Coordinates of C-alpha atoms in Angstrom, one line a residue:
M1 CA -24.9 -3.0 -26.5
P2 CA -21.5 -4.7 -26.2
T3 CA -21.1 -7.9 -28.2
L4 CA -19.2 -11.1 -27.1
V5 CA -16.0 -9.5 -28.4
Y6 CA -14.5 -7.2 -25.8
D7 CA -14.3 -3.7 -27.3
P8 CA -13.4 -1.0 -24.7
D9 CA -14.3 1.8 -27.2
E10 CA -17.8 0.3 -27.7
I11 CA -18.3 -0.1 -24.0
R12 CA -17.2 3.5 -23.4
R13 CA -19.7 4.7 -25.9
T14 CA -22.4 2.7 -24.2
Y15 CA -21.7 3.9 -20.6
Q16 CA -20.1 7.3 -20.9
W17 CA -23.5 9.0 -20.7
R18 CA -25.1 6.6 -18.3
W19 CA -23.4 8.3 -15.4
W20 CA -26.1 7.1 -12.9
Q21 CA -25.2 3.5 -13.6
V22 CA -21.5 4.1 -13.5
W23 CA -21.5 6.1 -10.3
G24 CA -24.0 3.8 -8.7
R25 CA -21.8 0.8 -9.5
T26 CA -18.7 2.7 -8.4
W27 CA -20.3 3.6 -5.1
Q28 CA -21.4 0.0 -4.5
I29 CA -17.8 -1.3 -5.1
L30 CA -16.2 1.4 -2.9
L31 CA -18.8 0.9 -0.1
A32 CA -18.3 -2.8 0.0
L33 CA -14.5 -3.0 -0.2
G34 CA -14.1 0.2 1.9
G35 CA -16.3 -1.2 4.6
F36 CA -14.3 -4.4 4.7
W37 CA -11.0 -2.5 5.0
L38 CA -12.4 -0.3 7.8
G39 CA -13.5 -3.5 9.6
L40 CA -10.0 -4.9 9.4
Q41 CA -8.6 -1.6 10.8
W42 CA -11.1 -1.6 13.6
D43 CA -10.1 -5.2 14.5
R44 CA -6.5 -4.2 14.5
W45 CA -7.1 -1.2 16.7
R46 CA -8.9 -3.3 19.3
H47 CA -6.4 -6.2 19.0
H48 CA -9.2 -8.5 17.8
S49 CA -7.7 -9.4 14.4
E50 CA -7.2 -13.1 15.4
I51 CA -10.5 -13.4 17.2
N52 CA -12.5 -12.0 14.2
V53 CA -10.5 -13.7 11.4
A54 CA -13.2 -16.3 10.6
K55 CA -15.8 -13.6 10.5
R56 CA -13.7 -11.4 8.2
S57 CA -12.8 -14.2 5.8
Q58 CA -16.5 -15.1 5.4
Q59 CA -17.3 -11.4 5.0
L60 CA -14.7 -11.0 2.2
R61 CA -16.1 -14.1 0.3
Q62 CA -19.6 -12.7 0.6
I63 CA -18.6 -9.3 -0.6
L64 CA -16.8 -10.7 -3.7
T65 CA -19.8 -13.0 -4.4
E66 CA -22.2 -10.1 -4.1
L67 CA -20.1 -7.8 -6.3
G68 CA -20.4 -10.4 -9.1
P69 CA -18.4 -12.3 -11.7
T70 CA -15.5 -9.8 -12.2
F71 CA -14.6 -9.7 -8.5
I72 CA -15.2 -13.4 -8.1
K73 CA -12.5 -13.9 -10.7
V74 CA -10.1 -11.8 -8.5
G75 CA -11.0 -13.9 -5.5
Q76 CA -10.4 -17.1 -7.4
A77 CA -6.9 -15.9 -8.3
L78 CA -6.2 -15.1 -4.6
S79 CA -7.5 -18.5 -3.5
T80 CA -4.6 -20.3 -5.2
R81 CA -1.9 -18.2 -3.3
P82 CA -1.2 -19.7 0.1
D83 CA 2.0 -17.7 0.2
L84 CA 0.1 -14.4 -0.1
V85 CA -3.2 -15.1 1.7
R86 CA -3.4 -16.6 5.2
K87 CA -4.9 -20.0 5.6
D88 CA -8.2 -18.8 7.2
F89 CA -9.0 -16.5 4.3
L90 CA -7.7 -19.1 1.8
E91 CA -10.3 -21.7 2.9
E92 CA -13.1 -19.2 2.4
L93 CA -11.8 -17.9 -1.0
T94 CA -11.5 -21.5 -2.3
K95 CA -15.3 -21.7 -2.1
L96 CA -15.4 -19.1 -4.9
Q97 CA -14.1 -21.7 -7.3
D98 CA -17.3 -23.8 -7.5
Q99 CA -19.4 -23.2 -4.3
L100 CA -21.1 -20.1 -5.5
P101 CA -24.9 -19.4 -5.3
G102 CA -26.6 -20.6 -8.5
F103 CA -29.5 -19.0 -10.4
P104 CA -32.9 -20.8 -10.6
T105 CA -32.9 -24.1 -12.4
E106 CA -36.1 -23.0 -14.2
V107 CA -34.2 -20.1 -15.8
A108 CA -31.3 -22.5 -16.7
Q109 CA -33.7 -25.1 -18.2
A110 CA -35.5 -22.4 -20.2
K111 CA -32.2 -21.2 -21.6
I112 CA -31.1 -24.7 -22.6
E113 CA -34.3 -25.3 -24.5
R114 CA -34.1 -21.9 -26.1
E115 CA -30.5 -22.3 -27.1
L116 CA -30.8 -25.9 -28.4
G117 CA -34.2 -25.4 -29.9
R118 CA -35.7 -28.6 -28.4
P119 CA -37.5 -29.7 -25.2
L120 CA -35.2 -31.1 -22.5
Q121 CA -37.0 -34.4 -22.7
A122 CA -36.0 -34.8 -26.3
I123 CA -32.3 -34.3 -25.5
F124 CA -31.7 -35.8 -22.1
A125 CA -32.9 -39.1 -20.6
E126 CA -32.3 -37.6 -17.2
M127 CA -30.9 -34.5 -15.7
S128 CA -30.0 -33.3 -12.2
A129 CA -32.7 -31.2 -10.5
E130 CA -30.1 -28.8 -9.1
P131 CA -26.7 -27.7 -10.4
V132 CA -23.8 -29.9 -9.4
A133 CA -21.5 -26.8 -9.4
A134 CA -21.9 -23.1 -9.8
A135 CA -19.1 -20.9 -11.0
S136 CA -18.6 -17.2 -11.6
L137 CA -19.9 -17.3 -15.2
G138 CA -22.3 -20.2 -15.2
Q139 CA -23.4 -23.4 -13.6
V140 CA -23.2 -27.1 -14.4
Y141 CA -25.8 -29.9 -14.5
K142 CA -25.2 -33.6 -14.7
A143 CA -27.2 -35.3 -17.4
R144 CA -27.5 -38.4 -19.6
L145 CA -27.9 -38.0 -23.4
R146 CA -31.0 -39.7 -24.8
S147 CA -29.1 -40.4 -28.1
N148 CA -26.3 -42.6 -26.8
G149 CA -26.8 -42.8 -23.0
A150 CA -23.5 -41.0 -22.3
W151 CA -23.2 -39.0 -19.1
V152 CA -22.4 -35.3 -19.8
A153 CA -21.9 -32.0 -18.0
V154 CA -24.2 -29.3 -19.3
K155 CA -22.7 -25.8 -18.7
V156 CA -25.2 -23.0 -18.7
Q157 CA -24.3 -19.3 -18.7
R158 CA -25.6 -16.9 -16.1
P159 CA -28.3 -14.5 -17.4
G160 CA -27.3 -10.9 -18.2
L161 CA -23.6 -11.6 -18.0
V162 CA -22.5 -9.4 -20.9
D163 CA -24.0 -6.3 -19.3
K164 CA -22.6 -7.0 -15.9
L165 CA -19.1 -7.6 -17.2
S166 CA -19.2 -4.5 -19.4
L167 CA -20.2 -2.1 -16.7
D168 CA -17.6 -3.5 -14.2
L169 CA -14.8 -3.3 -16.8
Y170 CA -15.8 0.3 -17.7
V171 CA -15.6 1.3 -14.1
I172 CA -12.3 -0.5 -13.4
R173 CA -10.8 0.8 -16.6
W174 CA -11.9 4.4 -15.7
W175 CA -10.3 4.1 -12.3
A176 CA -7.1 2.6 -13.9
G177 CA -6.8 5.6 -16.2
W178 CA -7.3 8.0 -13.3
L179 CA -4.8 6.3 -11.0
A180 CA -2.1 5.8 -13.7
P181 CA -0.4 9.2 -13.2
W182 CA -0.1 8.5 -9.5
L183 CA 1.6 5.1 -9.9
P184 CA 5.2 4.2 -10.8
L185 CA 5.8 4.7 -14.5
N186 CA 6.0 1.1 -15.5
L187 CA 2.8 0.1 -13.6
G188 CA 0.9 3.2 -14.7
N189 CA 1.7 2.7 -18.4
S190 CA 0.6 -1.0 -18.3
L191 CA -2.4 -0.8 -16.0
T192 CA -5.0 0.0 -18.7
H193 CA -3.5 -2.7 -20.9
I194 CA -3.8 -5.2 -18.0
V195 CA -7.5 -4.3 -17.6
D196 CA -8.0 -4.7 -21.4
E197 CA -6.3 -8.1 -21.4
F198 CA -8.5 -9.2 -18.5
G199 CA -11.6 -8.0 -20.3
T200 CA -10.6 -9.7 -23.5
K201 CA -10.2 -13.0 -21.7
L202 CA -13.4 -12.6 -19.8
F203 CA -15.4 -12.1 -23.0
E204 CA -13.7 -15.1 -24.6
E205 CA -14.8 -17.1 -21.5
I206 CA -18.5 -16.3 -22.0
D207 CA -18.4 -17.6 -25.6
Y208 CA -18.9 -21.3 -25.0
L209 CA -18.3 -22.2 -28.7
H210 CA -14.9 -20.6 -28.4
E211 CA -14.3 -22.6 -25.2
G212 CA -15.3 -25.9 -27.0
E213 CA -12.8 -25.1 -29.8
N214 CA -10.1 -24.5 -27.1
C215 CA -10.9 -27.8 -25.5
E216 CA -10.5 -29.7 -28.8
R217 CA -7.3 -28.0 -29.6
F218 CA -5.9 -28.7 -26.1
A219 CA -7.0 -32.3 -26.5
A220 CA -5.2 -32.6 -29.8
Y221 CA -1.9 -31.5 -28.3
F222 CA -2.2 -34.0 -25.4
H223 CA -3.5 -36.8 -27.6
G224 CA -1.7 -40.0 -26.5
D225 CA -0.4 -38.5 -23.3
P226 CA -0.9 -41.1 -20.6
D227 CA -1.0 -38.6 -17.8
V228 CA -3.5 -35.9 -19.0
C229 CA -7.3 -36.3 -19.7
V230 CA -9.4 -33.9 -21.7
P231 CA -13.2 -34.2 -22.0
R232 CA -15.0 -34.6 -25.3
I233 CA -17.2 -31.9 -26.6
Y234 CA -20.7 -32.7 -27.9
W235 CA -21.2 -30.1 -30.6
D236 CA -24.8 -31.0 -31.4
Y237 CA -25.8 -29.8 -27.9
S238 CA -23.6 -26.7 -27.6
T239 CA -24.1 -23.0 -28.4
K240 CA -22.5 -19.7 -27.3
E241 CA -24.4 -19.9 -24.0
V242 CA -24.7 -23.7 -23.5
L243 CA -21.8 -26.2 -23.6
T244 CA -22.2 -30.0 -23.3
L245 CA -19.1 -32.0 -22.7
E246 CA -18.1 -35.4 -21.4
W247 CA -18.7 -36.0 -17.7
I248 CA -15.4 -36.3 -15.8
D249 CA -15.7 -38.5 -12.7
G250 CA -12.8 -37.3 -10.7
I251 CA -11.6 -35.9 -7.4
K252 CA -10.9 -32.2 -6.9
L253 CA -7.3 -31.5 -6.2
T254 CA -8.2 -29.7 -3.0
D255 CA -9.7 -32.9 -1.6
T256 CA -6.4 -34.4 -0.4
E257 CA -8.2 -36.9 1.9
R258 CA -10.2 -38.5 -0.9
I259 CA -7.0 -38.4 -3.1
R260 CA -5.1 -40.4 -0.5
E261 CA -8.1 -42.7 0.1
A262 CA -8.0 -43.5 -3.6
G263 CA -4.3 -44.5 -3.3
L264 CA -3.1 -41.7 -5.5
D265 CA 0.3 -40.1 -5.2
I266 CA -0.1 -36.3 -4.6
Q267 CA 3.5 -35.5 -5.6
K268 CA 3.1 -37.4 -8.8
L269 CA -0.1 -35.4 -9.6
I270 CA 1.7 -32.2 -8.9
R271 CA 4.5 -33.2 -11.2
I272 CA 2.1 -34.1 -14.0
G273 CA 0.5 -30.6 -13.6
V274 CA 3.9 -28.8 -13.8
V275 CA 5.2 -30.8 -16.7
S276 CA 2.0 -30.4 -18.7
A277 CA 2.2 -26.6 -18.0
L278 CA 5.8 -26.5 -19.3
K279 CA 4.7 -28.4 -22.4
Q280 CA 1.9 -25.9 -23.0
L281 CA 4.4 -23.0 -22.7
L282 CA 7.6 -24.3 -24.3
E283 CA 6.3 -26.8 -26.8
Y284 CA 2.8 -26.1 -27.9
G285 CA 2.6 -22.4 -27.2
F286 CA -1.1 -22.8 -26.2
F287 CA -1.6 -22.7 -22.5
H288 CA -4.3 -22.9 -19.9
A289 CA -4.4 -19.5 -18.1
D290 CA -6.6 -20.4 -15.2
P291 CA -5.5 -23.7 -13.6
H292 CA -7.2 -23.3 -10.2
P293 CA -8.3 -26.3 -8.2
G294 CA -11.9 -26.1 -9.5
N295 CA -10.6 -26.7 -13.0
L296 CA -8.3 -29.7 -12.2
F297 CA -9.4 -33.2 -11.2
A298 CA -7.5 -36.3 -10.2
L299 CA -8.8 -39.4 -11.8
R300 CA -8.6 -42.8 -10.1
D301 CA -6.2 -44.1 -12.7
G302 CA -3.6 -41.5 -11.7
R303 CA -4.3 -39.1 -14.6
L304 CA -4.9 -35.3 -14.3
A305 CA -8.0 -34.0 -15.9
Y306 CA -8.6 -30.4 -17.1
I307 CA -12.3 -29.4 -17.3
D308 CA -12.5 -25.7 -18.1
F309 CA -11.0 -24.1 -21.2
G310 CA -12.6 -20.6 -21.2
M311 CA -9.3 -18.8 -20.3
M312 CA -6.6 -20.0 -22.8
D313 CA -3.9 -18.0 -24.6
Q314 CA -1.5 -18.5 -27.5
L315 CA 2.2 -17.8 -27.2
S316 CA 3.9 -16.9 -30.5
E317 CA 6.9 -18.8 -31.8
S318 CA 9.1 -15.7 -31.4
N319 CA 8.0 -15.4 -27.7
K320 CA 8.7 -19.1 -27.1
E321 CA 12.2 -18.7 -28.6
G322 CA 12.6 -15.5 -26.6
L323 CA 11.8 -17.3 -23.4
I324 CA 14.4 -20.0 -24.2
D325 CA 17.0 -17.4 -25.1
A326 CA 16.3 -15.6 -21.8
L327 CA 16.7 -18.9 -20.0
V328 CA 20.0 -19.6 -21.7
H329 CA 21.4 -16.1 -21.1
L330 CA 20.3 -16.3 -17.5
V331 CA 22.1 -19.6 -17.0
D332 CA 25.2 -18.1 -18.7
R333 CA 24.9 -14.9 -16.6
D334 CA 25.1 -13.0 -19.8
Y335 CA 23.2 -9.9 -18.5
H336 CA 23.8 -7.8 -21.6
Q337 CA 22.0 -10.3 -23.8
L338 CA 19.4 -10.9 -21.1
V339 CA 18.5 -7.2 -21.3
N340 CA 18.2 -7.5 -25.1
D341 CA 15.9 -10.5 -24.5
F342 CA 13.7 -8.4 -22.2
I343 CA 13.5 -5.7 -24.9
R344 CA 12.5 -8.3 -27.6
L345 CA 9.9 -9.8 -25.4
G346 CA 8.4 -6.4 -24.6
F347 CA 9.4 -6.1 -20.9
L348 CA 11.5 -3.1 -21.7
L349 CA 11.0 -0.3 -24.2
P350 CA 13.6 -0.3 -27.1
D351 CA 14.9 3.2 -26.2
V352 CA 15.6 2.5 -22.5
D353 CA 19.0 3.2 -21.1
V354 CA 20.2 -0.3 -20.2
E355 CA 23.6 0.6 -18.8
P356 CA 22.5 1.3 -15.2
L357 CA 20.2 -1.8 -15.4
I358 CA 22.8 -4.4 -16.2
P359 CA 24.7 -4.2 -12.9
A360 CA 21.4 -4.1 -11.0
L361 CA 20.3 -7.3 -12.8
E362 CA 23.6 -8.9 -12.0
V363 CA 23.2 -8.2 -8.3
V364 CA 19.6 -9.4 -8.1
L365 CA 19.7 -12.4 -10.4
A366 CA 23.1 -13.6 -9.0
D367 CA 21.4 -13.9 -5.6
V368 CA 18.5 -15.9 -7.2
L369 CA 20.8 -18.1 -9.2
T370 CA 23.0 -19.0 -6.2
Q371 CA 20.0 -20.5 -4.3
E372 CA 19.6 -24.2 -4.5
V373 CA 17.0 -25.4 -6.9
R374 CA 14.9 -26.9 -4.2
S375 CA 14.9 -23.6 -2.3
F376 CA 13.5 -21.6 -5.2
N377 CA 10.0 -20.7 -6.1
F378 CA 8.3 -18.0 -8.1
K379 CA 7.5 -16.0 -4.9
T380 CA 11.3 -15.9 -4.2
A381 CA 12.1 -14.6 -7.7
T382 CA 9.2 -12.1 -7.5
D383 CA 10.5 -10.7 -4.2
Q384 CA 14.0 -10.4 -5.5
F385 CA 12.8 -8.7 -8.7
S386 CA 10.2 -6.3 -7.2
D387 CA 12.6 -3.4 -6.5
L388 CA 13.9 -3.5 -10.1
M389 CA 10.3 -3.3 -11.4
Y390 CA 9.8 0.0 -9.6
K391 CA 13.2 1.6 -10.2
Y392 CA 13.4 0.8 -13.9
P393 CA 10.8 1.1 -16.7
F394 CA 9.7 -2.5 -16.8
Q395 CA 6.2 -3.4 -18.1
I396 CA 4.2 -6.6 -18.4
P397 CA 3.5 -7.4 -22.1
A398 CA 0.0 -8.6 -23.0
N399 CA 0.6 -12.4 -23.1
F400 CA 3.0 -12.6 -20.2
G401 CA 0.5 -11.3 -17.7
L402 CA -1.5 -14.5 -18.2
I403 CA 1.6 -16.6 -18.3
I404 CA 2.7 -15.3 -14.9
R405 CA -0.8 -15.8 -13.6
S406 CA -0.9 -19.4 -14.9
L407 CA 2.5 -20.3 -13.3
V408 CA 1.9 -18.7 -9.9
T409 CA -1.6 -20.2 -9.8
L410 CA -0.2 -23.6 -10.6
E411 CA 2.4 -23.2 -7.9
G412 CA -0.3 -22.0 -5.5
V413 CA -2.3 -25.2 -6.2
A414 CA 0.9 -27.3 -5.6
L415 CA 1.7 -25.5 -2.4
S416 CA -1.8 -26.0 -1.0
L417 CA -1.5 -29.8 -1.7
Y418 CA 2.1 -30.3 -0.7
P419 CA 3.6 -27.3 1.3
A420 CA 7.2 -28.5 0.7
F421 CA 6.8 -28.6 -3.0
Q422 CA 9.2 -26.5 -5.1
I423 CA 8.1 -26.0 -8.7
V424 CA 11.7 -25.5 -10.1
A425 CA 12.7 -28.9 -8.7
V426 CA 10.4 -30.3 -11.4
A427 CA 10.7 -27.6 -14.0
Y428 CA 14.5 -27.5 -14.2
P429 CA 15.1 -31.2 -15.1
Y430 CA 12.3 -30.9 -17.7
V431 CA 14.0 -27.9 -19.4
A432 CA 17.4 -29.5 -19.2
K433 CA 16.1 -32.6 -20.8
R434 CA 14.4 -30.6 -23.6
L435 CA 17.6 -28.8 -24.3
L436 CA 19.5 -32.1 -24.6
V437 CA 17.0 -34.2 -26.7
D438 CA 14.9 -31.7 -28.7
E439 CA 15.9 -32.1 -32.4
S440 CA 14.6 -28.8 -33.7
P441 CA 17.3 -26.5 -35.1
R442 CA 16.4 -23.6 -32.8
I443 CA 16.8 -25.7 -29.6
R444 CA 20.0 -27.2 -31.0
Q445 CA 21.4 -23.7 -31.4
R446 CA 20.4 -22.8 -27.8
L447 CA 22.1 -25.9 -26.5
L448 CA 25.3 -25.0 -28.3
Q449 CA 25.1 -21.5 -26.8
V450 CA 25.0 -23.1 -23.3
I451 CA 27.9 -25.6 -23.7
I452 CA 30.3 -23.9 -26.2
K453 CA 32.0 -20.6 -25.7
D454 CA 35.0 -19.1 -27.6
G455 CA 35.4 -22.4 -29.4
K456 CA 35.7 -24.5 -26.3
I457 CA 33.2 -27.0 -24.9
R458 CA 32.2 -26.3 -21.3
W459 CA 32.2 -29.8 -20.2
N460 CA 31.1 -29.0 -16.6
R461 CA 28.0 -27.3 -18.1
L462 CA 27.1 -30.3 -20.2
E463 CA 27.8 -32.7 -17.3
N464 CA 25.4 -30.7 -15.1
L465 CA 22.7 -30.6 -17.8
L466 CA 23.0 -34.4 -18.1
R467 CA 22.8 -35.1 -14.4
I468 CA 19.8 -32.8 -13.9
A469 CA 18.0 -34.1 -17.0
Q470 CA 18.3 -37.6 -15.7
L471 CA 16.0 -36.6 -12.8
E472 CA 13.2 -36.3 -15.4
G473 CA 13.6 -40.0 -16.2
D474 CA 13.9 -41.9 -19.5
L475 CA 16.7 -39.8 -20.8
D476 CA 17.6 -40.8 -24.4
V477 CA 20.9 -39.0 -25.2
L478 CA 21.0 -40.3 -28.8
P479 CA 19.9 -36.9 -30.4
T480 CA 22.5 -35.1 -28.3
A481 CA 25.3 -37.5 -29.2
Q482 CA 24.4 -37.3 -32.9
M483 CA 24.4 -33.5 -32.7
A484 CA 27.8 -33.6 -30.9
L485 CA 29.4 -35.8 -33.5
T486 CA 27.9 -33.7 -36.3
Y487 CA 29.3 -30.6 -34.7
L488 CA 32.8 -32.2 -34.1
L489 CA 32.9 -33.2 -37.8
S490 CA 32.0 -29.7 -39.0
P491 CA 34.4 -26.9 -40.1
E492 CA 33.3 -24.8 -37.1
S493 CA 34.8 -27.2 -34.6
L494 CA 38.4 -27.2 -35.9
K495 CA 39.7 -25.7 -32.7
V496 CA 37.8 -28.2 -30.5
R497 CA 39.0 -31.2 -32.6
R498 CA 42.6 -30.1 -32.2
Q499 CA 42.2 -29.8 -28.5
L500 CA 40.8 -33.2 -28.2
I501 CA 43.5 -34.9 -30.3
L502 CA 46.6 -33.0 -29.3
A503 CA 45.8 -32.3 -25.6
Q504 CA 49.2 -30.8 -24.9
T505 CA 48.4 -27.9 -22.6
A506 CA 46.9 -27.8 -19.1
D507 CA 43.7 -26.4 -20.5
D508 CA 43.5 -29.2 -23.0
Q509 CA 44.1 -31.8 -20.2
L510 CA 41.1 -30.2 -18.4
H511 CA 39.2 -30.5 -21.7
L512 CA 39.8 -34.2 -21.7
E513 CA 39.0 -34.6 -18.0
G514 CA 35.7 -32.9 -18.7
L515 CA 34.9 -35.2 -21.5
G516 CA 35.7 -38.1 -19.3
K517 CA 33.2 -36.9 -16.6
V518 CA 30.5 -36.5 -19.2
W519 CA 31.1 -40.0 -20.5
Q520 CA 30.9 -41.3 -16.9
V521 CA 27.4 -39.8 -16.5
I522 CA 26.3 -41.3 -19.9
S523 CA 27.8 -44.7 -19.3
A524 CA 26.3 -44.9 -15.8
Q525 CA 22.8 -44.9 -17.4
L526 CA 23.3 -46.6 -20.8
Q527 CA 25.2 -49.4 -22.5
P528 CA 27.9 -47.4 -24.3
Q529 CA 28.4 -49.9 -27.2
R530 CA 24.8 -49.9 -28.0
L531 CA 24.7 -46.1 -27.8
W532 CA 27.5 -45.7 -30.3
E533 CA 25.9 -48.2 -32.6
R534 CA 22.7 -46.2 -32.6
V535 CA 24.6 -42.9 -33.0
L536 CA 26.7 -44.0 -36.0
K537 CA 23.7 -45.7 -37.6
N538 CA 21.6 -42.6 -37.5
L539 CA 24.4 -40.0 -38.2
P540 CA 23.7 -38.0 -41.3
P541 CA 26.3 -38.1 -44.1
V542 CA 29.2 -35.6 -43.4
A543 CA 32.4 -34.7 -45.2
L544 CA 35.6 -36.1 -43.6
P545 CA 37.1 -33.1 -41.7
H546 CA 40.7 -32.1 -41.5
F547 CA 42.5 -31.6 -38.2

């Protein structure tokens, strides 16, 4: 039988001769989803769609629940997308996050005792008689440890989970392979890979020891962060199928009324969520791939708590750099280099003919870039990009499917809490600030690519970056000022130094005017004399340049 590591070949060997199970499950899925679709068409034909919307939304939730963990996961993803799913259905699908039917407590207690090798009374001073939450893969009890009196959450895995997931993934993968030739080339080529990625993450989720390790690693990255809370893992009471962690006494992000009653700022909570997501992607490379409302809690002290670490993923250093390169080239409207970024990141095959793609990118992305930051969201970008995905051989690389899911899920959570929210209004200042203050050589190089072209400093670009970065708050421009002085004193900046000193042509006068504007932005926020003292004090030794 399949192990806790997803292996499609092993699953295929297990089920390829069990045709009665495969066809029985396939028929069950088609009958359930097909019946729902026919019901929608019947309502539409009779013009009863609005009348029956409550009935149909409940029906869909019940169908996904009955189909089991795999389809519950699909429903959870849809429940975070108010821009894709109408409000009536959204409210029902949200119940899939933690309002699922549980399995008998007697079965759960027997599993805890079997896994931990001790009677419940020897471990817990008290324990809730019923689960406080039931999710797709397990259910949670509130308990108090006998050893130290700490309140904990005890997560217990549903019985028979491996077999259920394996059969569903085999059926879905079989249908993906059968449908691939009938789909657009880019989607058909990547469909099986998407199923395999989904399967890999599902099997990682049902290994609770792996989840505990994810939690501790996540906590290490956010250690000392005043805005993010991560629970402690109690390893003495944890196994592959039972996980014991610190009890988080918070408010679900979907409960806006209780959040307001607690005097918490919803927009600030959203901002914390967005910034923490950006840190995960662009700084740590280790990100939470399933930030739905059931996994996020608002604490009464204003912090945001993450409580589920089953679906995490790692972004390689090269992919982090590739994302930053793509961002820089997008801002620069350098579409030739942007296409090369897509190839390096795996969105395009190396042998693709890029010449017809470049003007198409220019048309689509120019439209996106001309929108105001506050008018932009991922749905807008997706709509603008969708035609290109079908006309050209784009594909979704393994890691980026989860990244996209993570970002759109987070945006969906934010939109459900605050409909006027625009994720880029928070993300853009964060990225600008990071370009300006990050002292790593690779980020420094990207900043130079943004503000210097053909030996000339594009002062308007630097001015815009400074103004936008100030929206993030607490902008310390010392690292940028030091980098600028180091660059100006280097041999590479001879042409720039001559422009600054001579300033004889009209272009050079514009050069000085740009420098003046940048200085106005800096001096409006800082005390210039103290800034220069700090810059000169911390400037590394350099050779005196010639002009």
